Structure formats: structure tokens, C-alpha cells
PDB file of C-alpha atoms and ligand atoms in Angstrom:
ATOM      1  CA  UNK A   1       0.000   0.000   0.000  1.00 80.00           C
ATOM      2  CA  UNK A   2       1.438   3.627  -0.768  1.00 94.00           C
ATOM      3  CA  UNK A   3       2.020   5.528   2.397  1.00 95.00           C
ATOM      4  CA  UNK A   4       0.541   9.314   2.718  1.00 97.00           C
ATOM      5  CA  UNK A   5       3.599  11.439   3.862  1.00 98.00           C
ATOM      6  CA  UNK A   6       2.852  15.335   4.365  1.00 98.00           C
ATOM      7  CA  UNK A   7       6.480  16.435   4.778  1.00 98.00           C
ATOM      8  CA  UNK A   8       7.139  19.735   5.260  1.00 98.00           C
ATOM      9  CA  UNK A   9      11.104  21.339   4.212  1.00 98.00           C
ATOM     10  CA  UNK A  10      12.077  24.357   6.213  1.00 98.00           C
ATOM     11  CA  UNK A  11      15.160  24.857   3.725  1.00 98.00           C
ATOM     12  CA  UNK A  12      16.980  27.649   5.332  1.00 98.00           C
ATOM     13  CA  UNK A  13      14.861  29.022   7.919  1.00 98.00           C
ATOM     14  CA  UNK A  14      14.407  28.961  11.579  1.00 98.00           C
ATOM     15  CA  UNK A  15      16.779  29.224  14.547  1.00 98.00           C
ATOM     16  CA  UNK A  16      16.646  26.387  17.720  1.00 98.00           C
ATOM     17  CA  UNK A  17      14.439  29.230  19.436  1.00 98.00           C
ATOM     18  CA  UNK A  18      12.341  29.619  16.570  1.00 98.00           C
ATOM     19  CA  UNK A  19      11.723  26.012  16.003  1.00 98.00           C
ATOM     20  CA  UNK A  20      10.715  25.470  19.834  1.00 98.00           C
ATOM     21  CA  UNK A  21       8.149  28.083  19.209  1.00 98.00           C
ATOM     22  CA  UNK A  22       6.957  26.555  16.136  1.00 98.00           C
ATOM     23  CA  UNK A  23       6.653  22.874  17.869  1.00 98.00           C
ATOM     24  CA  UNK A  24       4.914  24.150  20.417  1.00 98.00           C
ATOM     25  CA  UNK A  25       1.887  25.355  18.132  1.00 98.00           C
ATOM     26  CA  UNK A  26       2.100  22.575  15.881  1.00 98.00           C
ATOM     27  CA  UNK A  27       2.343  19.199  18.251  1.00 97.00           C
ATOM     28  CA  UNK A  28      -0.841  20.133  19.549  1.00 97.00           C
ATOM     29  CA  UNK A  29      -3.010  20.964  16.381  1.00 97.00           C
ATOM     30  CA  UNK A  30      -1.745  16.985  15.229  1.00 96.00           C
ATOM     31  CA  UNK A  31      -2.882  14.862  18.105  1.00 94.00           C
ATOM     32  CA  UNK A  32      -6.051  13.840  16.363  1.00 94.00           C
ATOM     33  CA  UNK A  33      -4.269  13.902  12.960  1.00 95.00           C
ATOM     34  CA  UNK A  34      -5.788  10.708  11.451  1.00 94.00           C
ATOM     35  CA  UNK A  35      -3.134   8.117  11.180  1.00 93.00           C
ATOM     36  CA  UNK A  36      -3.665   6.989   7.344  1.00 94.00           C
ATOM     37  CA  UNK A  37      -0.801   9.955   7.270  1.00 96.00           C
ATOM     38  CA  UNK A  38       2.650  10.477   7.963  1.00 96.00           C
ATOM     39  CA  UNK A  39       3.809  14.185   9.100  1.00 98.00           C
ATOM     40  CA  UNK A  40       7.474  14.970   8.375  1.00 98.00           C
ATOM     41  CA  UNK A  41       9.831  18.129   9.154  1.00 98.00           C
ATOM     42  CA  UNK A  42      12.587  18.307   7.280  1.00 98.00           C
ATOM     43  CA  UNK A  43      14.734  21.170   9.086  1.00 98.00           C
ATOM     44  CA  UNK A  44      18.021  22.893   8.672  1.00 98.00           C
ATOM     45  CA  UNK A  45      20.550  20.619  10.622  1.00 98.00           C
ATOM     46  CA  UNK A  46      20.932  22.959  13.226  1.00 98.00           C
ATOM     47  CA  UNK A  47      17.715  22.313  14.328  1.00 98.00           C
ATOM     48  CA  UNK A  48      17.926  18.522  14.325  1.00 98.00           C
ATOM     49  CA  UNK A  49      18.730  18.198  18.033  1.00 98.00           C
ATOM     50  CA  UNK A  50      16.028  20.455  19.320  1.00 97.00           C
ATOM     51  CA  UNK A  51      13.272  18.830  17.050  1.00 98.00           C
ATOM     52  CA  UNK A  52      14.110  15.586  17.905  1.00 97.00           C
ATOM     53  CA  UNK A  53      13.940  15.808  21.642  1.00 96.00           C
ATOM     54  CA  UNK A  54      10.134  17.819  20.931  1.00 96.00           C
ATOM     55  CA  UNK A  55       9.321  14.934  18.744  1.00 95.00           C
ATOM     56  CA  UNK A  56      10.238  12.022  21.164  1.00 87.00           C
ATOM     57  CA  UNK A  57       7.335  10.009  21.940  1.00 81.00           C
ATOM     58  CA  UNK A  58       5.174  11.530  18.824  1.00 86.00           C
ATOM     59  CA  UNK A  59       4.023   9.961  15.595  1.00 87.00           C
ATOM     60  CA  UNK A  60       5.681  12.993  14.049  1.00 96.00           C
ATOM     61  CA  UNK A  61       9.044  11.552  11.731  1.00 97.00           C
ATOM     62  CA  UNK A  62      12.157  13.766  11.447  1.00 98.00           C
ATOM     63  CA  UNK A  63      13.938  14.837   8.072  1.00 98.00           C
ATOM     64  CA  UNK A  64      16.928  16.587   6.787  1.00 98.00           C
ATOM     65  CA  UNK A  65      17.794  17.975   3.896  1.00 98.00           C
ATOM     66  CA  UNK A  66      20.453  16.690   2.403  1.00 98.00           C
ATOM     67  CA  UNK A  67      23.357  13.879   3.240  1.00 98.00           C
ATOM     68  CA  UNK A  68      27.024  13.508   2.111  1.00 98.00           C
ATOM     69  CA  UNK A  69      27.303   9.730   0.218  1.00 98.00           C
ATOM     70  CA  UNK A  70      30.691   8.858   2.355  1.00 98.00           C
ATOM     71  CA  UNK A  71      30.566   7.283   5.694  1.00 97.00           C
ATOM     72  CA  UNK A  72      33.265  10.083   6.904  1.00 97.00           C
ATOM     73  CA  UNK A  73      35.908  11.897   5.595  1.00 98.00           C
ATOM     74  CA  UNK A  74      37.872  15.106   4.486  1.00 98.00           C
ATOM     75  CA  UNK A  75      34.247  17.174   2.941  1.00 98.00           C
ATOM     76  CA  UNK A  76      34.054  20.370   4.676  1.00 98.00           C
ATOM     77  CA  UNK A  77      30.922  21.585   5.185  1.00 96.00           C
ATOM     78  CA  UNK A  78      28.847  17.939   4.458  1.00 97.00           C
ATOM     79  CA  UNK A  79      26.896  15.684   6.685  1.00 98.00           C
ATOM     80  CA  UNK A  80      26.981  11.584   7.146  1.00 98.00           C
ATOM     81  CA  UNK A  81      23.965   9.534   7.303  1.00 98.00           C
ATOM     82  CA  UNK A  82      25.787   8.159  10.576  1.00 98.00           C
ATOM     83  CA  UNK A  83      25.198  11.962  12.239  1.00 98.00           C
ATOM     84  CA  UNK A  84      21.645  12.351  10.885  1.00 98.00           C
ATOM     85  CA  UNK A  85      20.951   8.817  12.260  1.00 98.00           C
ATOM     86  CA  UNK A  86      22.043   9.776  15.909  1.00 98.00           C
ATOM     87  CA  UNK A  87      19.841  12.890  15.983  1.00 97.00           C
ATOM     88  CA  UNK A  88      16.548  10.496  15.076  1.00 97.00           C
ATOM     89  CA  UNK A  89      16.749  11.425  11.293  1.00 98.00           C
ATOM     90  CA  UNK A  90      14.202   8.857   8.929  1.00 98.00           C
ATOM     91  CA  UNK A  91      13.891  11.212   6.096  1.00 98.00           C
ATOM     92  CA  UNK A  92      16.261  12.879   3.757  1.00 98.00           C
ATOM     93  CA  UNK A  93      15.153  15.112   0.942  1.00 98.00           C
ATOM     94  CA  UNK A  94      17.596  14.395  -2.105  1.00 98.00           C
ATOM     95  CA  UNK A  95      18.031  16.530  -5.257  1.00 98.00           C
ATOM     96  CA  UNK A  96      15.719  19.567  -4.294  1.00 98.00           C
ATOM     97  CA  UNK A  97      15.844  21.659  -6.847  1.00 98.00           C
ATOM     98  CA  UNK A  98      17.405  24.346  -4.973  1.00 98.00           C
ATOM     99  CA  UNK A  99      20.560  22.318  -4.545  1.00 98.00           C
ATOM    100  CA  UNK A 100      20.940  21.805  -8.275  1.00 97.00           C
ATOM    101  CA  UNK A 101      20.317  24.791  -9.169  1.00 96.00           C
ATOM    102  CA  UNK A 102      22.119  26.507  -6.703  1.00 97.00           C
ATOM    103  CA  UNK A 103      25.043  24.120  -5.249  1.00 97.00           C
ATOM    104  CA  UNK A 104      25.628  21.861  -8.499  1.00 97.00           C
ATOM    105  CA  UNK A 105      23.842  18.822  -7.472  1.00 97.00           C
ATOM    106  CA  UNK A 106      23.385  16.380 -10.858  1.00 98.00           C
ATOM    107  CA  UNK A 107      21.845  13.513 -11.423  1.00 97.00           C
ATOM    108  CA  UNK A 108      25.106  11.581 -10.724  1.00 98.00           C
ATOM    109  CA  UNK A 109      25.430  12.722  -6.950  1.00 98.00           C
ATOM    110  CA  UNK A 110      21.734  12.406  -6.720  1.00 98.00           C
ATOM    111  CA  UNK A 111      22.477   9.116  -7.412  1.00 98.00           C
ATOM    112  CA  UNK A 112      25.312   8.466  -4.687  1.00 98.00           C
ATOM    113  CA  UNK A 113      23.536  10.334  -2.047  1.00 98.00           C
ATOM    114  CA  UNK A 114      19.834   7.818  -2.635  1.00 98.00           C
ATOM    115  CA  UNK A 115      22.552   4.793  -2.432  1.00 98.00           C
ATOM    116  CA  UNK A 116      24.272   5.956   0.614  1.00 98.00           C
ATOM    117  CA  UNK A 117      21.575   7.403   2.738  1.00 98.00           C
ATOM    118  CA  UNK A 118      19.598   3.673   1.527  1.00 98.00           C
ATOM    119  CA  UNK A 119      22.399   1.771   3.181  1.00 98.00           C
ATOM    120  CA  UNK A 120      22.515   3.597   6.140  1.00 97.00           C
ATOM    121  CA  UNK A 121      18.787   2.865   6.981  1.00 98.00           C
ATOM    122  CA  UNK A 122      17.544   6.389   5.686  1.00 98.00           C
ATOM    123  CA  UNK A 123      15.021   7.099   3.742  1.00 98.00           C
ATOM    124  CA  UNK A 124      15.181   9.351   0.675  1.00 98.00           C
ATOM    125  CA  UNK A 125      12.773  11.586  -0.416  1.00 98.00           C
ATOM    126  CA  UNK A 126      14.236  12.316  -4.375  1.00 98.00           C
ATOM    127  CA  UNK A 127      12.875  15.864  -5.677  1.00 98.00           C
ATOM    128  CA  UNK A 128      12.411  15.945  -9.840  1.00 98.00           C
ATOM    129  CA  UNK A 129      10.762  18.467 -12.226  1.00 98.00           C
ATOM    130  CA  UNK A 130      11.304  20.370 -15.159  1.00 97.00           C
ATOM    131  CA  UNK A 131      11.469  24.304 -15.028  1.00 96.00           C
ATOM    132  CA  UNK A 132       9.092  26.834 -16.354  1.00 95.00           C
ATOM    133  CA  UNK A 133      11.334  27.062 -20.088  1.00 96.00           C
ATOM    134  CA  UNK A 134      10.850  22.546 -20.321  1.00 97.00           C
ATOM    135  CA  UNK A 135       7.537  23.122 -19.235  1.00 95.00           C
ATOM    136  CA  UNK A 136       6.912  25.777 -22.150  1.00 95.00           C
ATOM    137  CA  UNK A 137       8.775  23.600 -24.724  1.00 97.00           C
ATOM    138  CA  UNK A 138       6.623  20.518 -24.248  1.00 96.00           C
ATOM    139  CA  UNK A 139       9.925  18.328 -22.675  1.00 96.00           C
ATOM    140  CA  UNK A 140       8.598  17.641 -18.768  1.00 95.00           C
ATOM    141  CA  UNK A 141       7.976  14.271 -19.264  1.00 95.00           C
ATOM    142  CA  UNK A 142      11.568  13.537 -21.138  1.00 96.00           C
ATOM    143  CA  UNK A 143      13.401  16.057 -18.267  1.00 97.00           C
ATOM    144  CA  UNK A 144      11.909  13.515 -15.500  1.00 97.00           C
ATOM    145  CA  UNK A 145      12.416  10.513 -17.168  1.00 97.00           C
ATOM    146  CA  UNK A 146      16.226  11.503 -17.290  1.00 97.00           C
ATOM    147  CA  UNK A 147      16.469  12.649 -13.642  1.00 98.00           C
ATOM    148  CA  UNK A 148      14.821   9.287 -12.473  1.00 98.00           C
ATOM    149  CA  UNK A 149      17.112   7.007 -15.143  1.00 97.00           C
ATOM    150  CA  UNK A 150      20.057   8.212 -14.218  1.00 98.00           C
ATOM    151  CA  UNK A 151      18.829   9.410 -10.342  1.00 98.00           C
ATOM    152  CA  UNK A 152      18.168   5.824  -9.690  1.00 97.00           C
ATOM    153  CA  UNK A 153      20.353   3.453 -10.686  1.00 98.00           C
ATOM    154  CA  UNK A 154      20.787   1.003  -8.324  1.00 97.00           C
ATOM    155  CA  UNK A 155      18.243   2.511  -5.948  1.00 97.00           C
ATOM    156  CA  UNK A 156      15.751   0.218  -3.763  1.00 96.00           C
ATOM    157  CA  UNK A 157      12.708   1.486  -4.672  1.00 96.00           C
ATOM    158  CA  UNK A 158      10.824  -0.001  -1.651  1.00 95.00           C
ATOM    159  CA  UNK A 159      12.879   2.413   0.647  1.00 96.00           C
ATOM    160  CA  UNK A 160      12.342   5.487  -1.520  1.00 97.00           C
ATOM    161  CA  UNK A 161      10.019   8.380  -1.306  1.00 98.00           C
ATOM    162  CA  UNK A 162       9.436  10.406  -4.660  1.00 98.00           C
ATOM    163  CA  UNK A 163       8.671  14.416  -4.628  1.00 98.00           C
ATOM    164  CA  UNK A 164       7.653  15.910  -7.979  1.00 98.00           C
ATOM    165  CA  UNK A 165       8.269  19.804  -7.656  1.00 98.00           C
ATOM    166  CA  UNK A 166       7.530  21.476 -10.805  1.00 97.00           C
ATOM    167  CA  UNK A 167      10.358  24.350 -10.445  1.00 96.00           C
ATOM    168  CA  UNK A 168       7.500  27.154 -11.766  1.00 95.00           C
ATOM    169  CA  UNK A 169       5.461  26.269  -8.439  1.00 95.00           C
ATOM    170  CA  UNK A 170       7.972  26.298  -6.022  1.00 94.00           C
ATOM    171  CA  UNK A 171       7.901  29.502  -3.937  1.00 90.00           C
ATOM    172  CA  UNK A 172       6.020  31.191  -6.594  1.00 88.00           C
ATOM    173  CA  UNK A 173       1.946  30.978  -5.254  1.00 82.00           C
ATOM    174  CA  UNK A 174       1.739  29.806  -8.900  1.00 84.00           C
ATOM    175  CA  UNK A 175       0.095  25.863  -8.197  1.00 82.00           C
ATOM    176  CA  UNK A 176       0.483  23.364 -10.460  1.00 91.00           C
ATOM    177  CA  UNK A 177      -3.422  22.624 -11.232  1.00 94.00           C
ATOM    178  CA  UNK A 178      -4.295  19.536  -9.453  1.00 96.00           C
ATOM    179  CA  UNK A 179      -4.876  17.367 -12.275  1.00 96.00           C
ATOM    180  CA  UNK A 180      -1.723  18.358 -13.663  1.00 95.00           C
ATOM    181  CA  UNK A 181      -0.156  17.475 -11.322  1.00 97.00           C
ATOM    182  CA  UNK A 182      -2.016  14.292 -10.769  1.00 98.00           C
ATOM    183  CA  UNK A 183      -1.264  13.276 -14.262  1.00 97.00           C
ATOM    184  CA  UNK A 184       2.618  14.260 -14.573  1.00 97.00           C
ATOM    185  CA  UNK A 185       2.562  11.694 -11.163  1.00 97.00           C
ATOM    186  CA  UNK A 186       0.819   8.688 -12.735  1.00 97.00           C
ATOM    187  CA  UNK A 187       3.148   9.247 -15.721  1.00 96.00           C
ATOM    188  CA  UNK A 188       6.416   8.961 -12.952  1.00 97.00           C
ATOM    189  CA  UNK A 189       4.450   6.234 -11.589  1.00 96.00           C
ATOM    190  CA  UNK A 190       4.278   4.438 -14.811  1.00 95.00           C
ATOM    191  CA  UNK A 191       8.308   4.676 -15.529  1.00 95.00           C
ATOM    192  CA  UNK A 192       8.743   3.099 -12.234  1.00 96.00           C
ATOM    193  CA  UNK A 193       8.799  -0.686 -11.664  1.00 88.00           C
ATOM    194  CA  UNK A 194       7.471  -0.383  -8.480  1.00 84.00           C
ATOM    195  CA  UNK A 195       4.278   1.290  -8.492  1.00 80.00           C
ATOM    196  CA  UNK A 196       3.999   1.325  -4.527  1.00 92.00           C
ATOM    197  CA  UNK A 197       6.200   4.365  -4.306  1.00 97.00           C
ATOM    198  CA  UNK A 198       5.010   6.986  -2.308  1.00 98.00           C
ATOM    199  CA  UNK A 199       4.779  10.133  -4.529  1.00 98.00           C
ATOM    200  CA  UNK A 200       4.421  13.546  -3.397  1.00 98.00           C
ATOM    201  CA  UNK A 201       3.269  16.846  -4.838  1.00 97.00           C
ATOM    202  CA  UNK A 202       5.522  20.024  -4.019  1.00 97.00           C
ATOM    203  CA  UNK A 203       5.250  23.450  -5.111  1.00 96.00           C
ATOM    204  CA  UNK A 204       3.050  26.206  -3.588  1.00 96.00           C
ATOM    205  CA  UNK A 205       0.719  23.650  -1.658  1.00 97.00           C
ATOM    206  CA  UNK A 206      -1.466  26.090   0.978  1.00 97.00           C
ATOM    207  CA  UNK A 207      -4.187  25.247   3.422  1.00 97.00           C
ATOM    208  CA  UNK A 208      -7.161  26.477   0.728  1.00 96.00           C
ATOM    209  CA  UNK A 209      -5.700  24.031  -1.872  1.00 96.00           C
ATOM    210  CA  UNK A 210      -4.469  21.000  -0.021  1.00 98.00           C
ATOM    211  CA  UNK A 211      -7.979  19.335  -0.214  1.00 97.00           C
ATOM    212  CA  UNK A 212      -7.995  19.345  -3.511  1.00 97.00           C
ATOM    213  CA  UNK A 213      -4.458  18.078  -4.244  1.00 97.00           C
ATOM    214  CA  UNK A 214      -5.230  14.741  -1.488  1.00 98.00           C
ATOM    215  CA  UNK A 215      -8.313  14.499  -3.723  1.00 98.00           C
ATOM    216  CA  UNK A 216      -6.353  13.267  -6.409  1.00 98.00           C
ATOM    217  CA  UNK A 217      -5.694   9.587  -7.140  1.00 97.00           C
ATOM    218  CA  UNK A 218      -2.198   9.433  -8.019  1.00 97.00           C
ATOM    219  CA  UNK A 219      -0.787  12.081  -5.300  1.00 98.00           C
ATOM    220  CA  UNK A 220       0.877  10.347  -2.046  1.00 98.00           C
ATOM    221  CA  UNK A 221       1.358  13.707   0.142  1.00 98.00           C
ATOM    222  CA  UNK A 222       2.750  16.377  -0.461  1.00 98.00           C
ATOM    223  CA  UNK A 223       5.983  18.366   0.521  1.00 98.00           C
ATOM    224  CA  UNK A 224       5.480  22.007   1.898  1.00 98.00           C
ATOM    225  CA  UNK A 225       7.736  24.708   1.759  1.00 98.00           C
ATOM    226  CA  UNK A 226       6.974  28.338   2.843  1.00 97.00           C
ATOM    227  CA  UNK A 227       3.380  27.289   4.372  1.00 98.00           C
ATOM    228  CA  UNK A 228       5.226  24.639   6.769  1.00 98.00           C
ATOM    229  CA  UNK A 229       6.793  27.388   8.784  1.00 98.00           C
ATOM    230  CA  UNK A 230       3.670  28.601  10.489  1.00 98.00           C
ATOM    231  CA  UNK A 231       2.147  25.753  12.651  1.00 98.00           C
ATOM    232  CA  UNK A 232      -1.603  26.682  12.002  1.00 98.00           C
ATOM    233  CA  UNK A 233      -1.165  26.440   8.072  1.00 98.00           C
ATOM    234  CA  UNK A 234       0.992  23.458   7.964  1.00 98.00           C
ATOM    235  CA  UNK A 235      -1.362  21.728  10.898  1.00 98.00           C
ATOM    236  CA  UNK A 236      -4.298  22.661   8.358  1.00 98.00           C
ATOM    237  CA  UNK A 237      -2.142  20.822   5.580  1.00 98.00           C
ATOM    238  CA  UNK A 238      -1.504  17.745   7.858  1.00 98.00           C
ATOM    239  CA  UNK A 239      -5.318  17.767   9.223  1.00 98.00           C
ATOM    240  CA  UNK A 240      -6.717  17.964   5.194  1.00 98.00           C
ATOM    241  CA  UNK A 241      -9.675  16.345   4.285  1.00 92.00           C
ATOM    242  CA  UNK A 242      -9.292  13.467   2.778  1.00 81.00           C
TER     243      UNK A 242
HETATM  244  P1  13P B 301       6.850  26.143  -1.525  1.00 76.42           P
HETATM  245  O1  13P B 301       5.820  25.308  -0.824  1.00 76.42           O
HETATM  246  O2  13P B 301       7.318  27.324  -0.706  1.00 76.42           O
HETATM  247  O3  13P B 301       6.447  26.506  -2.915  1.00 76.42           O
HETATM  248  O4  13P B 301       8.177  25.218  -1.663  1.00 76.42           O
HETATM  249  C1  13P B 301       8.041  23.950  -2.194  1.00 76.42           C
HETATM  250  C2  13P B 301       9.314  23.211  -1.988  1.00 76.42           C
HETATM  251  O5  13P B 301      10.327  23.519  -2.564  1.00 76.42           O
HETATM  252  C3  13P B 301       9.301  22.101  -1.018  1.00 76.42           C
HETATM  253  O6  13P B 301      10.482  21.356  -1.089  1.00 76.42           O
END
């Protein structure tokens, strides 16, 4: 059965202080989240400690952001799976969109960073979608197809969450219309050979349109940017109708 997994990414936002605060509206507004779901943060690994010891005890998972694909080693400024898993890490958002567009990520170190974080015991929530020029030209479906041939080569895909973020929709208030985004999923779906893969929606998902994404078929969840940061709005998200 394909798991429901509302995961929200803080990216680069919120200080220990500022996630305490934040926990302390949120936990509350989830105890009768229904449990067909799974609620994820994925915060800035700063946070991890604090989150974790606020999450002990709750059906609430923790997530990072990113993970280095060596178990240690000379790489200034990277993280192991080994330090995520001592801070209660599950999830690990791979190949956001930000990261390869801003910090060089390819498909290639998507690909050793799914493998590695996989071995350890994590699992990987892999971010694809085409930008607003692929979108325009007609190409989305051959721009995924490559990220997920080359992102997953030799990548379990019973340990593996999928995230498709159309880049026009992220941070932009500009949605991907439901169906759309319903259909560009059941065509991900249909590349896979697994079709139990928990697939997620990202890109602009708010508390007035959340119903209507979980009302689609093919969408798994979805993974929240800017509206995870306040705890009403992203308790509205985890609480949607379904
Ligand atoms: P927004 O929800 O702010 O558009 O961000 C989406 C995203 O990038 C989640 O990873």
C-alpha cells in the first residue's frame, strides 16, 4: 500500500528558538491527525537536536535535507547519514531543486547520495521536475524521465520516497493545477517498476488548496515549503480532508 507522507522542508529558515516556538503550536493541532498519514519536518541541521527531543514520543518523523554519500571523511561543510541517524533522522530530501540549481547537485550525486543514505537505513525523499522554459517547450515528461534514469540506478525502490516539484510552483503561489499534477505523477508512476512508491506533490501547496491536491488519485502527500513554517497552516495541511 502507498504511504501518505505530508512532509514539510524548512530549507533555510528557523533558529533552535524559533523552532521550539513553532513545535509548540504545531504538536498540539496533530494529536487527532488521522493516522492513514505520515507528518514529516525536514529542518536545517541545526535544528535537528532540538526537534528531535520535541518529537520524542510523537508519531511525528524527522527529516533533513540533504546527506554527504561517504561514511566520513575530508568534505568540509557535508553531513553523514551516521550523524543524521544519531539525531533520530528517517527522512532525507535528495536533489531539491534548490541544490541543483544553486550548489551543483546532478543527477550523478543524486544518485550516490539515494545509495548511501539507503544503506545507512535512511530514507530518501528524491525531488524531480522540469522548469518553467521545459515546461513551455513541451519536454517535462523527457526532463523527468532523465532525472529518475540516471537518479536511480541502483536505488531500492521499496525504501524510496518520490517528490515531484515542478520548479514554476515552487515559492512562486503559482500551483500546479491539481490534475496536472495528478497526471505528470501517474506518468512517474508508470516509468517506475514499483508502483507502490510513495509520490508527493511540491510546489506552492497552501491550506485552501491541499484538499484538492489529497483528492487526487495518483498524489501520495505532499511536501510544503513556505506554508510549513507557520504551525496553524501546515497543521491545516496535515489535518486535510481526505
Ligand atoms: P513552496 O511550498 O514554498 O512553494 O516550496 C516547495 C518546496 O520547494 C518544497 O520542497
Amino acid at each position: 500500500m502507498r504511504k501518505v507522507i505530508i512532509a514539510g522542508n524548512w530549507k533555510m529558515f528557523k533558529t533552535q528558538a524559533e523552532a521550539a516556538e513553532f513545535l509548540q503550536g504545531f504538536l498540539p493541532l496533530t494529536e487527532a491527525t488521522p493516522e492513514d498519514r505520515e507528518i514529516v519536518l525536514c529542518v536545517p541541521f541545526t535544528d535537528l537536536a532540538t526537534v528531535s527531543k520535541f518529537l520524542h514520543g510523537n508519531l511525528v518523523r524527522l527529516g533533513a535535507q540533504n546527506v554527504h554519500w561517504e561514511a566520513d571523511g575530508a568534505y568540509t561543510g557535508e553531513i553523514s547519514a551516521a550523524m543524521l541517524l544519531e539525531q533520530g533522522v528517517r527522512y532525507v530530501i535528495i536533489g531539491h531543486s534548490e541544490r541543483r540549481q544553486y550548489f551543483g547537485e546532478t543527477n550523478q550525486t543524486v544518485n550516490l547520495r539515494l545509495k548511501a543514505a539507503q544503506q545507512q537505513g535512511l530514507v530518501p525523499i528524491l525531488c524531480v521536475g522540469e522548469t518553467k522554459e521545459q515546461r513551455d517547450a513541451g519536454t517535462t515528461k523527457q526532463v523527468i524521465a532523465e532525472q529518475l534514469k540516471a537518479g536511480l540506478v541502483d536505488v531500492d525502490l521499496k525504501k524510496l520516497v518520490i517528490a515531484y516539484e515542478p520548479i514554476w510552483a515552487i515559492g512562486t503561489g503559482d500551483t500546479c493545477a491539481a490534475e496536472e499534477a495528478n497526471r505528470t505523477i501517474g506518468e512517474i508512476r508508470a516509468q517506475l517498476t514499483n508502483s507502490t512508491v510513495s509520490i508527493q506533490y511540491g510546489g506552492s501547496v497552501k491550506p485552501d488548496n491541499i484538499d484538492e491536491i489529497m483528492a487526487q488519485p495518483e498524489i501520495d502527500g505532499v511536501l510544503v515549503g513556505g506554508a510549513s513554517l507557520d504551525a496553524q497552516s501546515f497543521a491545516r495541511i496535515a489535518n486535510y480532508q481526505g
